Amino acid sequence: MGFGLGIAINDFQLVKRAIRNLSVAAVISIATSTIYFLVSPISDAQSELLARTQPTVYDVLIALFGGLAGVVAGTRKEKSNVIPGVAIATALMPPLCTAGYGIANGQWTFFLGAFYLFVINSVFIGLSTILIVRFLSFPAVRYINQKERTRVRNSIMVVTMLTLIPSIYFAYRVVQKNIFQKNALRFIEREMVFDNAQLLRQKVDPSQKKISLVYVGSFVPDSVIGLKKEKLAAYQLQGASLELRQTGITDSLRIDMLRSAITINKSTATEQEKNLEKMALLEKELMKYREQDLAQTAIVKEANALLPQITAIAVEPTVLRRVDGKTDSTTLVLVALNKRLTNGESTQLENWLKARLQTNNVEITTQLKN
């Protein structure tokens, strides 16, 4: 707010003091947060931390309106630090605390994303201050020396441009990412729903304009996927890539298909013989899946003995189909938990599954359920 006031009234000394004070406060906040997370047993990033690593347009609006409320409160006769304090608590301290978490845990993407959010919020609080000060016609600082006045004005203009131009660009990027996220979720909800195929996991990456979906159930034909990709433009998702990973049909669907396929036509002896052979093959296939069910039952009991947080496990060998047409064999493992795993326990689970399933190509998805 001091930075915005200094720019609005042409007070270069105030601008310099404001930048110095803000820098000192930010460094102290980050250092305090870093020390806390270094000595704290908390190591997992919770939702409140993750929310500060990827800024959205809502964060920008919070900073803008928080700054407006703060400067309006500062111009009243009855002074109060409550509203500016709210702006600090909602827009500035959370990203600085997240930046400290990133440093303490070596998560530099967390640090950069959170500090970037802090810069955006600071700039928009300053911008809201400039708007209110100009609207209220605060008296500007006058300089006796014309050269000094010109130098100060030019310096303030340079500082303003260096601060505002990147923030406007970053804010534009934030808005574009938010729009992409919203359109992608709308596309998934309306277009990517299939009979006998359940959406297991979805990931939307606005930075790379990529939508990744994992399905379990009946395979969706490539022709249908191609038609869905053509509809991306209708949701303002031009240039976005759609990647599907399909894990095959579930055991219950397999059994239903087997039962429906065992239909004996009694018109001729030859057809009866063919149908009996078909039934024998299908029963053999069904027996194989029942053996797999027994194996998965043993796996979940062993996993629960290893880590009591595990309440259920689904194991499915599958083929990953990449955009370039190539395929990779892997085993998809869905793990249901009643309590979040630590990093050490996650590593222990991964190593055990690789040894138990006798494969190094394991992709683990966890779900926290109460």
JSON list of N, CA and C in Angstrom, two decimals, residues 81-151:
[
{"chain": "A", "resi": 81, "resn": "ASN", "atom": "N", "xyz": [-6.55, -1.17, 11.72]},
{"chain": "A", "resi": 81, "resn": "ASN", "atom": "CA", "xyz": [-5.65, -2.10, 11.02]},
{"chain": "A", "resi": 81, "resn": "ASN", "atom": "C", "xyz": [-6.33, -3.43, 10.72]},
{"chain": "A", "resi": 82, "resn": "VAL", "atom": "N", "xyz": [-7.63, -3.53, 11.03]},
{"chain": "A", "resi": 82, "resn": "VAL", "atom": "CA", "xyz": [-8.32, -4.81, 10.87]},
{"chain": "A", "resi": 82, "resn": "VAL", "atom": "C", "xyz": [-8.40, -5.20, 9.41]},
{"chain": "A", "resi": 83, "resn": "ILE", "atom": "N", "xyz": [-8.92, -4.29, 8.57]},
{"chain": "A", "resi": 83, "resn": "ILE", "atom": "CA", "xyz": [-9.12, -4.63, 7.15]},
{"chain": "A", "resi": 83, "resn": "ILE", "atom": "C", "xyz": [-7.78, -4.84, 6.44]},
{"chain": "A", "resi": 84, "resn": "PRO", "atom": "N", "xyz": [-6.78, -3.95, 6.61]},
{"chain": "A", "resi": 84, "resn": "PRO", "atom": "CA", "xyz": [-5.48, -4.26, 6.00]},
{"chain": "A", "resi": 84, "resn": "PRO", "atom": "C", "xyz": [-4.90, -5.58, 6.51]},
{"chain": "A", "resi": 85, "resn": "GLY", "atom": "N", "xyz": [-5.17, -5.88, 7.78]},
{"chain": "A", "resi": 85, "resn": "GLY", "atom": "CA", "xyz": [-4.68, -7.15, 8.33]},
{"chain": "A", "resi": 85, "resn": "GLY", "atom": "C", "xyz": [-5.31, -8.35, 7.64]},
{"chain": "A", "resi": 86, "resn": "VAL", "atom": "N", "xyz": [-6.61, -8.21, 7.30]},
{"chain": "A", "resi": 86, "resn": "VAL", "atom": "CA", "xyz": [-7.29, -9.29, 6.57]},
{"chain": "A", "resi": 86, "resn": "VAL", "atom": "C", "xyz": [-6.66, -9.47, 5.20]},
{"chain": "A", "resi": 87, "resn": "ALA", "atom": "N", "xyz": [-6.34, -8.35, 4.53]},
{"chain": "A", "resi": 87, "resn": "ALA", "atom": "CA", "xyz": [-5.70, -8.44, 3.22]},
{"chain": "A", "resi": 87, "resn": "ALA", "atom": "C", "xyz": [-4.36, -9.16, 3.32]},
{"chain": "A", "resi": 88, "resn": "ILE", "atom": "N", "xyz": [-3.61, -8.85, 4.37]},
{"chain": "A", "resi": 88, "resn": "ILE", "atom": "CA", "xyz": [-2.32, -9.52, 4.57]},
{"chain": "A", "resi": 88, "resn": "ILE", "atom": "C", "xyz": [-2.52, -11.01, 4.84]},
{"chain": "A", "resi": 89, "resn": "ALA", "atom": "N", "xyz": [-3.49, -11.31, 5.70]},
{"chain": "A", "resi": 89, "resn": "ALA", "atom": "CA", "xyz": [-3.72, -12.71, 6.10]},
{"chain": "A", "resi": 89, "resn": "ALA", "atom": "C", "xyz": [-4.23, -13.56, 4.95]},
{"chain": "A", "resi": 90, "resn": "THR", "atom": "N", "xyz": [-5.00, -12.98, 4.02]},
{"chain": "A", "resi": 90, "resn": "THR", "atom": "CA", "xyz": [-5.60, -13.77, 2.94]},
{"chain": "A", "resi": 90, "resn": "THR", "atom": "C", "xyz": [-4.75, -13.77, 1.67]},
{"chain": "A", "resi": 91, "resn": "ALA", "atom": "N", "xyz": [-4.02, -12.69, 1.41]},
{"chain": "A", "resi": 91, "resn": "ALA", "atom": "CA", "xyz": [-3.34, -12.56, 0.12]},
{"chain": "A", "resi": 91, "resn": "ALA", "atom": "C", "xyz": [-1.83, -12.69, 0.19]},
{"chain": "A", "resi": 92, "resn": "LEU", "atom": "N", "xyz": [-1.20, -12.34, 1.33]},
{"chain": "A", "resi": 92, "resn": "LEU", "atom": "CA", "xyz": [0.26, -12.27, 1.36]},
{"chain": "A", "resi": 92, "resn": "LEU", "atom": "C", "xyz": [0.91, -13.38, 2.18]},
{"chain": "A", "resi": 93, "resn": "MET", "atom": "N", "xyz": [0.43, -13.62, 3.39]},
{"chain": "A", "resi": 93, "resn": "MET", "atom": "CA", "xyz": [1.10, -14.60, 4.24]},
{"chain": "A", "resi": 93, "resn": "MET", "atom": "C", "xyz": [0.97, -16.04, 3.75]},
{"chain": "A", "resi": 94, "resn": "PRO", "atom": "N", "xyz": [-0.22, -16.50, 3.27]},
{"chain": "A", "resi": 94, "resn": "PRO", "atom": "CA", "xyz": [-0.30, -17.91, 2.82]},
{"chain": "A", "resi": 94, "resn": "PRO", "atom": "C", "xyz": [0.73, -18.28, 1.75]},
{"chain": "A", "resi": 95, "resn": "PRO", "atom": "N", "xyz": [0.91, -17.47, 0.68]},
{"chain": "A", "resi": 95, "resn": "PRO", "atom": "CA", "xyz": [1.94, -17.85, -0.31]},
{"chain": "A", "resi": 95, "resn": "PRO", "atom": "C", "xyz": [3.35, -17.81, 0.25]},
{"chain": "A", "resi": 96, "resn": "LEU", "atom": "N", "xyz": [3.64, -16.87, 1.18]},
{"chain": "A", "resi": 96, "resn": "LEU", "atom": "CA", "xyz": [4.98, -16.82, 1.77]},
{"chain": "A", "resi": 96, "resn": "LEU", "atom": "C", "xyz": [5.24, -18.06, 2.63]},
{"chain": "A", "resi": 97, "resn": "CYS", "atom": "N", "xyz": [4.22, -18.52, 3.35]},
{"chain": "A", "resi": 97, "resn": "CYS", "atom": "CA", "xyz": [4.36, -19.74, 4.15]},
{"chain": "A", "resi": 97, "resn": "CYS", "atom": "C", "xyz": [4.58, -20.96, 3.24]},
{"chain": "A", "resi": 98, "resn": "THR", "atom": "N", "xyz": [3.87, -20.98, 2.12]},
{"chain": "A", "resi": 98, "resn": "THR", "atom": "CA", "xyz": [4.05, -22.08, 1.16]},
{"chain": "A", "resi": 98, "resn": "THR", "atom": "C", "xyz": [5.44, -22.03, 0.54]},
{"chain": "A", "resi": 99, "resn": "ALA", "atom": "N", "xyz": [5.95, -20.82, 0.28]},
{"chain": "A", "resi": 99, "resn": "ALA", "atom": "CA", "xyz": [7.32, -20.69, -0.25]},
{"chain": "A", "resi": 99, "resn": "ALA", "atom": "C", "xyz": [8.33, -21.25, 0.74]},
{"chain": "A", "resi": 100, "resn": "GLY", "atom": "N", "xyz": [8.11, -20.99, 2.05]},
{"chain": "A", "resi": 100, "resn": "GLY", "atom": "CA", "xyz": [9.00, -21.56, 3.07]},
{"chain": "A", "resi": 100, "resn": "GLY", "atom": "C", "xyz": [8.93, -23.07, 3.11]},
{"chain": "A", "resi": 101, "resn": "TYR", "atom": "N", "xyz": [7.73, -23.62, 2.90]},
{"chain": "A", "resi": 101, "resn": "TYR", "atom": "CA", "xyz": [7.58, -25.08, 2.83]},
{"chain": "A", "resi": 101, "resn": "TYR", "atom": "C", "xyz": [8.38, -25.65, 1.65]},
{"chain": "A", "resi": 102, "resn": "GLY", "atom": "N", "xyz": [8.31, -24.95, 0.51]},
{"chain": "A", "resi": 102, "resn": "GLY", "atom": "CA", "xyz": [9.06, -25.41, -0.67]},
{"chain": "A", "resi": 102, "resn": "GLY", "atom": "C", "xyz": [10.54, -25.44, -0.42]},
{"chain": "A", "resi": 103, "resn": "ILE", "atom": "N", "xyz": [11.08, -24.41, 0.27]},
{"chain": "A", "resi": 103, "resn": "ILE", "atom": "CA", "xyz": [12.52, -24.38, 0.57]},
{"chain": "A", "resi": 103, "resn": "ILE", "atom": "C", "xyz": [12.88, -25.49, 1.54]},
{"chain": "A", "resi": 104, "resn": "ALA", "atom": "N", "xyz": [12.08, -25.66, 2.59]},
{"chain": "A", "resi": 104, "resn": "ALA", "atom": "CA", "xyz": [12.39, -26.65, 3.62]},
{"chain": "A", "resi": 104, "resn": "ALA", "atom": "C", "xyz": [12.40, -28.07, 3.08]},
{"chain": "A", "resi": 105, "resn": "ASN", "atom": "N", "xyz": [11.55, -28.35, 2.10]},
{"chain": "A", "resi": 105, "resn": "ASN", "atom": "CA", "xyz": [11.43, -29.71, 1.56]},
{"chain": "A", "resi": 105, "resn": "ASN", "atom": "C", "xyz": [12.08, -29.87, 0.19]},
{"chain": "A", "resi": 106, "resn": "GLY", "atom": "N", "xyz": [12.77, -28.83, -0.27]},
{"chain": "A", "resi": 106, "resn": "GLY", "atom": "CA", "xyz": [13.44, -28.92, -1.57]},
{"chain": "A", "resi": 106, "resn": "GLY", "atom": "C", "xyz": [12.48, -28.96, -2.75]},
{"chain": "A", "resi": 107, "resn": "GLN", "atom": "N", "xyz": [11.24, -28.51, -2.54]},
{"chain": "A", "resi": 107, "resn": "GLN", "atom": "CA", "xyz": [10.24, -28.48, -3.61]},
{"chain": "A", "resi": 107, "resn": "GLN", "atom": "C", "xyz": [10.29, -27.10, -4.26]},
{"chain": "A", "resi": 108, "resn": "TRP", "atom": "N", "xyz": [11.18, -26.92, -5.23]},
{"chain": "A", "resi": 108, "resn": "TRP", "atom": "CA", "xyz": [11.39, -25.59, -5.79]},
{"chain": "A", "resi": 108, "resn": "TRP", "atom": "C", "xyz": [10.24, -25.15, -6.67]},
{"chain": "A", "resi": 109, "resn": "THR", "atom": "N", "xyz": [9.48, -26.08, -7.21]},
{"chain": "A", "resi": 109, "resn": "THR", "atom": "CA", "xyz": [8.29, -25.68, -7.97]},
{"chain": "A", "resi": 109, "resn": "THR", "atom": "C", "xyz": [7.26, -25.06, -7.03]},
{"chain": "A", "resi": 110, "resn": "PHE", "atom": "N", "xyz": [7.16, -25.59, -5.80]},
{"chain": "A", "resi": 110, "resn": "PHE", "atom": "CA", "xyz": [6.28, -25.00, -4.80]},
{"chain": "A", "resi": 110, "resn": "PHE", "atom": "C", "xyz": [6.73, -23.58, -4.48]},
{"chain": "A", "resi": 111, "resn": "PHE", "atom": "N", "xyz": [8.04, -23.43, -4.26]},
{"chain": "A", "resi": 111, "resn": "PHE", "atom": "CA", "xyz": [8.57, -22.11, -3.91]},
{"chain": "A", "resi": 111, "resn": "PHE", "atom": "C", "xyz": [8.31, -21.09, -5.01]},
{"chain": "A", "resi": 112, "resn": "LEU", "atom": "N", "xyz": [8.60, -21.45, -6.25]},
{"chain": "A", "resi": 112, "resn": "LEU", "atom": "CA", "xyz": [8.43, -20.51, -7.36]},
{"chain": "A", "resi": 112, "resn": "LEU", "atom": "C", "xyz": [6.97, -20.16, -7.57]},
{"chain": "A", "resi": 113, "resn": "GLY", "atom": "N", "xyz": [6.08, -21.18, -7.52]},
{"chain": "A", "resi": 113, "resn": "GLY", "atom": "CA", "xyz": [4.66, -20.92, -7.70]},
{"chain": "A", "resi": 113, "resn": "GLY", "atom": "C", "xyz": [4.09, -20.05, -6.60]},
{"chain": "A", "resi": 114, "resn": "ALA", "atom": "N", "xyz": [4.48, -20.32, -5.35]},
{"chain": "A", "resi": 114, "resn": "ALA", "atom": "CA", "xyz": [3.95, -19.54, -4.22]},
{"chain": "A", "resi": 114, "resn": "ALA", "atom": "C", "xyz": [4.50, -18.12, -4.23]},
{"chain": "A", "resi": 115, "resn": "PHE", "atom": "N", "xyz": [5.80, -17.97, -4.50]},
{"chain": "A", "resi": 115, "resn": "PHE", "atom": "CA", "xyz": [6.38, -16.62, -4.53]},
{"chain": "A", "resi": 115, "resn": "PHE", "atom": "C", "xyz": [5.82, -15.81, -5.69]},
{"chain": "A", "resi": 116, "resn": "TYR", "atom": "N", "xyz": [5.56, -16.48, -6.79]},
{"chain": "A", "resi": 116, "resn": "TYR", "atom": "CA", "xyz": [4.91, -15.82, -7.92]},
{"chain": "A", "resi": 116, "resn": "TYR", "atom": "C", "xyz": [3.53, -15.30, -7.53]},
{"chain": "A", "resi": 117, "resn": "LEU", "atom": "N", "xyz": [2.77, -16.10, -6.76]},
{"chain": "A", "resi": 117, "resn": "LEU", "atom": "CA", "xyz": [1.47, -15.66, -6.27]},
{"chain": "A", "resi": 117, "resn": "LEU", "atom": "C", "xyz": [1.63, -14.46, -5.33]},
{"chain": "A", "resi": 118, "resn": "PHE", "atom": "N", "xyz": [2.66, -14.48, -4.48]},
{"chain": "A", "resi": 118, "resn": "PHE", "atom": "CA", "xyz": [2.91, -13.35, -3.58]},
{"chain": "A", "resi": 118, "resn": "PHE", "atom": "C", "xyz": [3.17, -12.07, -4.37]},
{"chain": "A", "resi": 119, "resn": "VAL", "atom": "N", "xyz": [3.97, -12.16, -5.43]},
{"chain": "A", "resi": 119, "resn": "VAL", "atom": "CA", "xyz": [4.28, -10.98, -6.25]},
{"chain": "A", "resi": 119, "resn": "VAL", "atom": "C", "xyz": [3.01, -10.45, -6.90]},
{"chain": "A", "resi": 120, "resn": "ILE", "atom": "N", "xyz": [2.20, -11.35, -7.48]},
{"chain": "A", "resi": 120, "resn": "ILE", "atom": "CA", "xyz": [0.95, -10.92, -8.12]},
{"chain": "A", "resi": 120, "resn": "ILE", "atom": "C", "xyz": [0.05, -10.22, -7.10]},
{"chain": "A", "resi": 121, "resn": "ASN", "atom": "N", "xyz": [-0.11, -10.82, -5.93]},
{"chain": "A", "resi": 121, "resn": "ASN", "atom": "CA", "xyz": [-0.98, -10.22, -4.91]},
{"chain": "A", "resi": 121, "resn": "ASN", "atom": "C", "xyz": [-0.45, -8.87, -4.46]},
{"chain": "A", "resi": 122, "resn": "SER", "atom": "N", "xyz": [0.86, -8.77, -4.27]},
{"chain": "A", "resi": 122, "resn": "SER", "atom": "CA", "xyz": [1.45, -7.50, -3.85]},
{"chain": "A", "resi": 122, "resn": "SER", "atom": "C", "xyz": [1.20, -6.41, -4.89]},
{"chain": "A", "resi": 123, "resn": "VAL", "atom": "N", "xyz": [1.39, -6.76, -6.15]},
{"chain": "A", "resi": 123, "resn": "VAL", "atom": "CA", "xyz": [1.21, -5.78, -7.22]},
{"chain": "A", "resi": 123, "resn": "VAL", "atom": "C", "xyz": [-0.23, -5.30, -7.30]},
{"chain": "A", "resi": 124, "resn": "PHE", "atom": "N", "xyz": [-1.17, -6.22, -7.16]},
{"chain": "A", "resi": 124, "resn": "PHE", "atom": "CA", "xyz": [-2.57, -5.83, -7.30]},
{"chain": "A", "resi": 124, "resn": "PHE", "atom": "C", "xyz": [-3.07, -5.07, -6.07]},
{"chain": "A", "resi": 125, "resn": "ILE", "atom": "N", "xyz": [-2.49, -5.34, -4.90]},
{"chain": "A", "resi": 125, "resn": "ILE", "atom": "CA", "xyz": [-2.81, -4.49, -3.74]},
{"chain": "A", "resi": 125, "resn": "ILE", "atom": "C", "xyz": [-2.28, -3.09, -3.98]},
{"chain": "A", "resi": 126, "resn": "GLY", "atom": "N", "xyz": [-1.05, -2.99, -4.54]},
{"chain": "A", "resi": 126, "resn": "GLY", "atom": "CA", "xyz": [-0.50, -1.68, -4.87]},
{"chain": "A", "resi": 126, "resn": "GLY", "atom": "C", "xyz": [-1.32, -0.98, -5.94]},
{"chain": "A", "resi": 127, "resn": "LEU", "atom": "N", "xyz": [-1.77, -1.74, -6.93]},
{"chain": "A", "resi": 127, "resn": "LEU", "atom": "CA", "xyz": [-2.57, -1.14, -8.01]},
{"chain": "A", "resi": 127, "resn": "LEU", "atom": "C", "xyz": [-3.90, -0.61, -7.48]},
{"chain": "A", "resi": 128, "resn": "SER", "atom": "N", "xyz": [-4.54, -1.35, -6.59]},
{"chain": "A", "resi": 128, "resn": "SER", "atom": "CA", "xyz": [-5.80, -0.87, -6.01]},
{"chain": "A", "resi": 128, "resn": "SER", "atom": "C", "xyz": [-5.56, 0.39, -5.19]},
{"chain": "A", "resi": 129, "resn": "THR", "atom": "N", "xyz": [-4.41, 0.48, -4.52]},
{"chain": "A", "resi": 129, "resn": "THR", "atom": "CA", "xyz": [-4.08, 1.70, -3.76]},
{"chain": "A", "resi": 129, "resn": "THR", "atom": "C", "xyz": [-3.93, 2.90, -4.69]},
{"chain": "A", "resi": 130, "resn": "ILE", "atom": "N", "xyz": [-3.26, 2.70, -5.82]},
{"chain": "A", "resi": 130, "resn": "ILE", "atom": "CA", "xyz": [-3.09, 3.79, -6.80]},
{"chain": "A", "resi": 130, "resn": "ILE", "atom": "C", "xyz": [-4.44, 4.30, -7.27]},
{"chain": "A", "resi": 131, "resn": "LEU", "atom": "N", "xyz": [-5.35, 3.37, -7.58]},
{"chain": "A", "resi": 131, "resn": "LEU", "atom": "CA", "xyz": [-6.67, 3.76, -8.09]},
{"chain": "A", "resi": 131, "resn": "LEU", "atom": "C", "xyz": [-7.44, 4.61, -7.07]},
{"chain": "A", "resi": 132, "resn": "ILE", "atom": "N", "xyz": [-7.44, 4.19, -5.81]},
{"chain": "A", "resi": 132, "resn": "ILE", "atom": "CA", "xyz": [-8.19, 4.92, -4.78]},
{"chain": "A", "resi": 132, "resn": "ILE", "atom": "C", "xyz": [-7.55, 6.27, -4.50]},
{"chain": "A", "resi": 133, "resn": "VAL", "atom": "N", "xyz": [-6.21, 6.31, -4.41]},
{"chain": "A", "resi": 133, "resn": "VAL", "atom": "CA", "xyz": [-5.51, 7.58, -4.13]},
{"chain": "A", "resi": 133, "resn": "VAL", "atom": "C", "xyz": [-5.75, 8.58, -5.26]},
{"chain": "A", "resi": 134, "resn": "ARG", "atom": "N", "xyz": [-5.68, 8.12, -6.50]},
{"chain": "A", "resi": 134, "resn": "ARG", "atom": "CA", "xyz": [-5.96, 9.01, -7.63]},
{"chain": "A", "resi": 134, "resn": "ARG", "atom": "C", "xyz": [-7.43, 9.45, -7.62]},
{"chain": "A", "resi": 135, "resn": "PHE", "atom": "N", "xyz": [-8.32, 8.54, -7.27]},
{"chain": "A", "resi": 135, "resn": "PHE", "atom": "CA", "xyz": [-9.75, 8.88, -7.24]},
{"chain": "A", "resi": 135, "resn": "PHE", "atom": "C", "xyz": [-10.05, 9.92, -6.17]},
{"chain": "A", "resi": 136, "resn": "LEU", "atom": "N", "xyz": [-9.37, 9.82, -5.04]},
{"chain": "A", "resi": 136, "resn": "LEU", "atom": "CA", "xyz": [-9.58, 10.77, -3.95]},
{"chain": "A", "resi": 136, "resn": "LEU", "atom": "C", "xyz": [-8.75, 12.04, -4.10]},
{"chain": "A", "resi": 137, "resn": "SER", "atom": "N", "xyz": [-7.96, 12.14, -5.17]},
{"chain": "A", "resi": 137, "resn": "SER", "atom": "CA", "xyz": [-7.18, 13.36, -5.49]},
{"chain": "A", "resi": 137, "resn": "SER", "atom": "C", "xyz": [-6.24, 13.75, -4.35]},
{"chain": "A", "resi": 138, "resn": "PHE", "atom": "N", "xyz": [-5.44, 12.78, -3.88]},
{"chain": "A", "resi": 138, "resn": "PHE", "atom": "CA", "xyz": [-4.43, 13.11, -2.88]},
{"chain": "A", "resi": 138, "resn": "PHE", "atom": "C", "xyz": [-3.44, 14.12, -3.48]},
{"chain": "A", "resi": 139, "resn": "PRO", "atom": "N", "xyz": [-2.96, 15.07, -2.68]},
{"chain": "A", "resi": 139, "resn": "PRO", "atom": "CA", "xyz": [-1.98, 16.04, -3.20]},
{"chain": "A", "resi": 139, "resn": "PRO", "atom": "C", "xyz": [-0.66, 15.36, -3.52]},
{"chain": "A", "resi": 140, "resn": "ALA", "atom": "N", "xyz": [-0.11, 15.66, -4.67]},
{"chain": "A", "resi": 140, "resn": "ALA", "atom": "CA", "xyz": [1.16, 15.07, -5.09]},
{"chain": "A", "resi": 140, "resn": "ALA", "atom": "C", "xyz": [2.34, 15.85, -4.52]},
{"chain": "A", "resi": 141, "resn": "VAL", "atom": "N", "xyz": [3.46, 15.16, -4.36]},
{"chain": "A", "resi": 141, "resn": "VAL", "atom": "CA", "xyz": [4.69, 15.81, -3.88]},
{"chain": "A", "resi": 141, "resn": "VAL", "atom": "C", "xyz": [5.21, 16.75, -4.96]},
{"chain": "A", "resi": 142, "resn": "ARG", "atom": "N", "xyz": [5.56, 17.99, -4.55]},
{"chain": "A", "resi": 142, "resn": "ARG", "atom": "CA", "xyz": [6.08, 18.98, -5.50]},
{"chain": "A", "resi": 142, "resn": "ARG", "atom": "C", "xyz": [7.57, 19.15, -5.28]},
{"chain": "A", "resi": 143, "resn": "TYR", "atom": "N", "xyz": [8.31, 19.32, -6.36]},
{"chain": "A", "resi": 143, "resn": "TYR", "atom": "CA", "xyz": [9.75, 19.49, -6.31]},
{"chain": "A", "resi": 143, "resn": "TYR", "atom": "C", "xyz": [10.11, 20.88, -6.83]},
{"chain": "A", "resi": 144, "resn": "ILE", "atom": "N", "xyz": [10.98, 21.58, -6.07]},
{"chain": "A", "resi": 144, "resn": "ILE", "atom": "CA", "xyz": [11.41, 22.91, -6.50]},
{"chain": "A", "resi": 144, "resn": "ILE", "atom": "C", "xyz": [12.27, 22.80, -7.75]},
{"chain": "A", "resi": 145, "resn": "ASN", "atom": "N", "xyz": [13.17, 21.83, -7.78]},
{"chain": "A", "resi": 145, "resn": "ASN", "atom": "CA", "xyz": [14.06, 21.63, -8.93]},
{"chain": "A", "resi": 145, "resn": "ASN", "atom": "C", "xyz": [13.32, 20.86, -10.01]},
{"chain": "A", "resi": 146, "resn": "GLN", "atom": "N", "xyz": [13.19, 21.46, -11.21]},
{"chain": "A", "resi": 146, "resn": "GLN", "atom": "CA", "xyz": [12.46, 20.82, -12.30]},
{"chain": "A", "resi": 146, "resn": "GLN", "atom": "C", "xyz": [13.15, 19.53, -12.75]},
{"chain": "A", "resi": 147, "resn": "LYS", "atom": "N", "xyz": [14.51, 19.54, -12.75]},
{"chain": "A", "resi": 147, "resn": "LYS", "atom": "CA", "xyz": [15.24, 18.34, -13.16]},
{"chain": "A", "resi": 147, "resn": "LYS", "atom": "C", "xyz": [14.98, 17.19, -12.17]},
{"chain": "A", "resi": 148, "resn": "GLU", "atom": "N", "xyz": [14.98, 17.55, -10.86]},
{"chain": "A", "resi": 148, "resn": "GLU", "atom": "CA", "xyz": [14.71, 16.53, -9.86]},
{"chain": "A", "resi": 148, "resn": "GLU", "atom": "C", "xyz": [13.31, 15.97, -10.02]},
{"chain": "A", "resi": 149, "resn": "ARG", "atom": "N", "xyz": [12.35, 16.83, -10.31]},
{"chain": "A", "resi": 149, "resn": "ARG", "atom": "CA", "xyz": [10.97, 16.39, -10.51]},
{"chain": "A", "resi": 149, "resn": "ARG", "atom": "C", "xyz": [10.86, 15.45, -11.70]},
{"chain": "A", "resi": 150, "resn": "THR", "atom": "N", "xyz": [11.55, 15.83, -12.80]},
{"chain": "A", "resi": 150, "resn": "THR", "atom": "CA", "xyz": [11.52, 14.98, -13.99]},
{"chain": "A", "resi": 150, "resn": "THR", "atom": "C", "xyz": [12.17, 13.63, -13.73]},
{"chain": "A", "resi": 151, "resn": "ARG", "atom": "N", "xyz": [13.30, 13.66, -12.98]},
{"chain": "A", "resi": 151, "resn": "ARG", "atom": "CA", "xyz": [14.02, 12.42, -12.70]},
{"chain": "A", "resi": 151, "resn": "ARG", "atom": "C", "xyz": [13.17, 11.49, -11.84]}
]
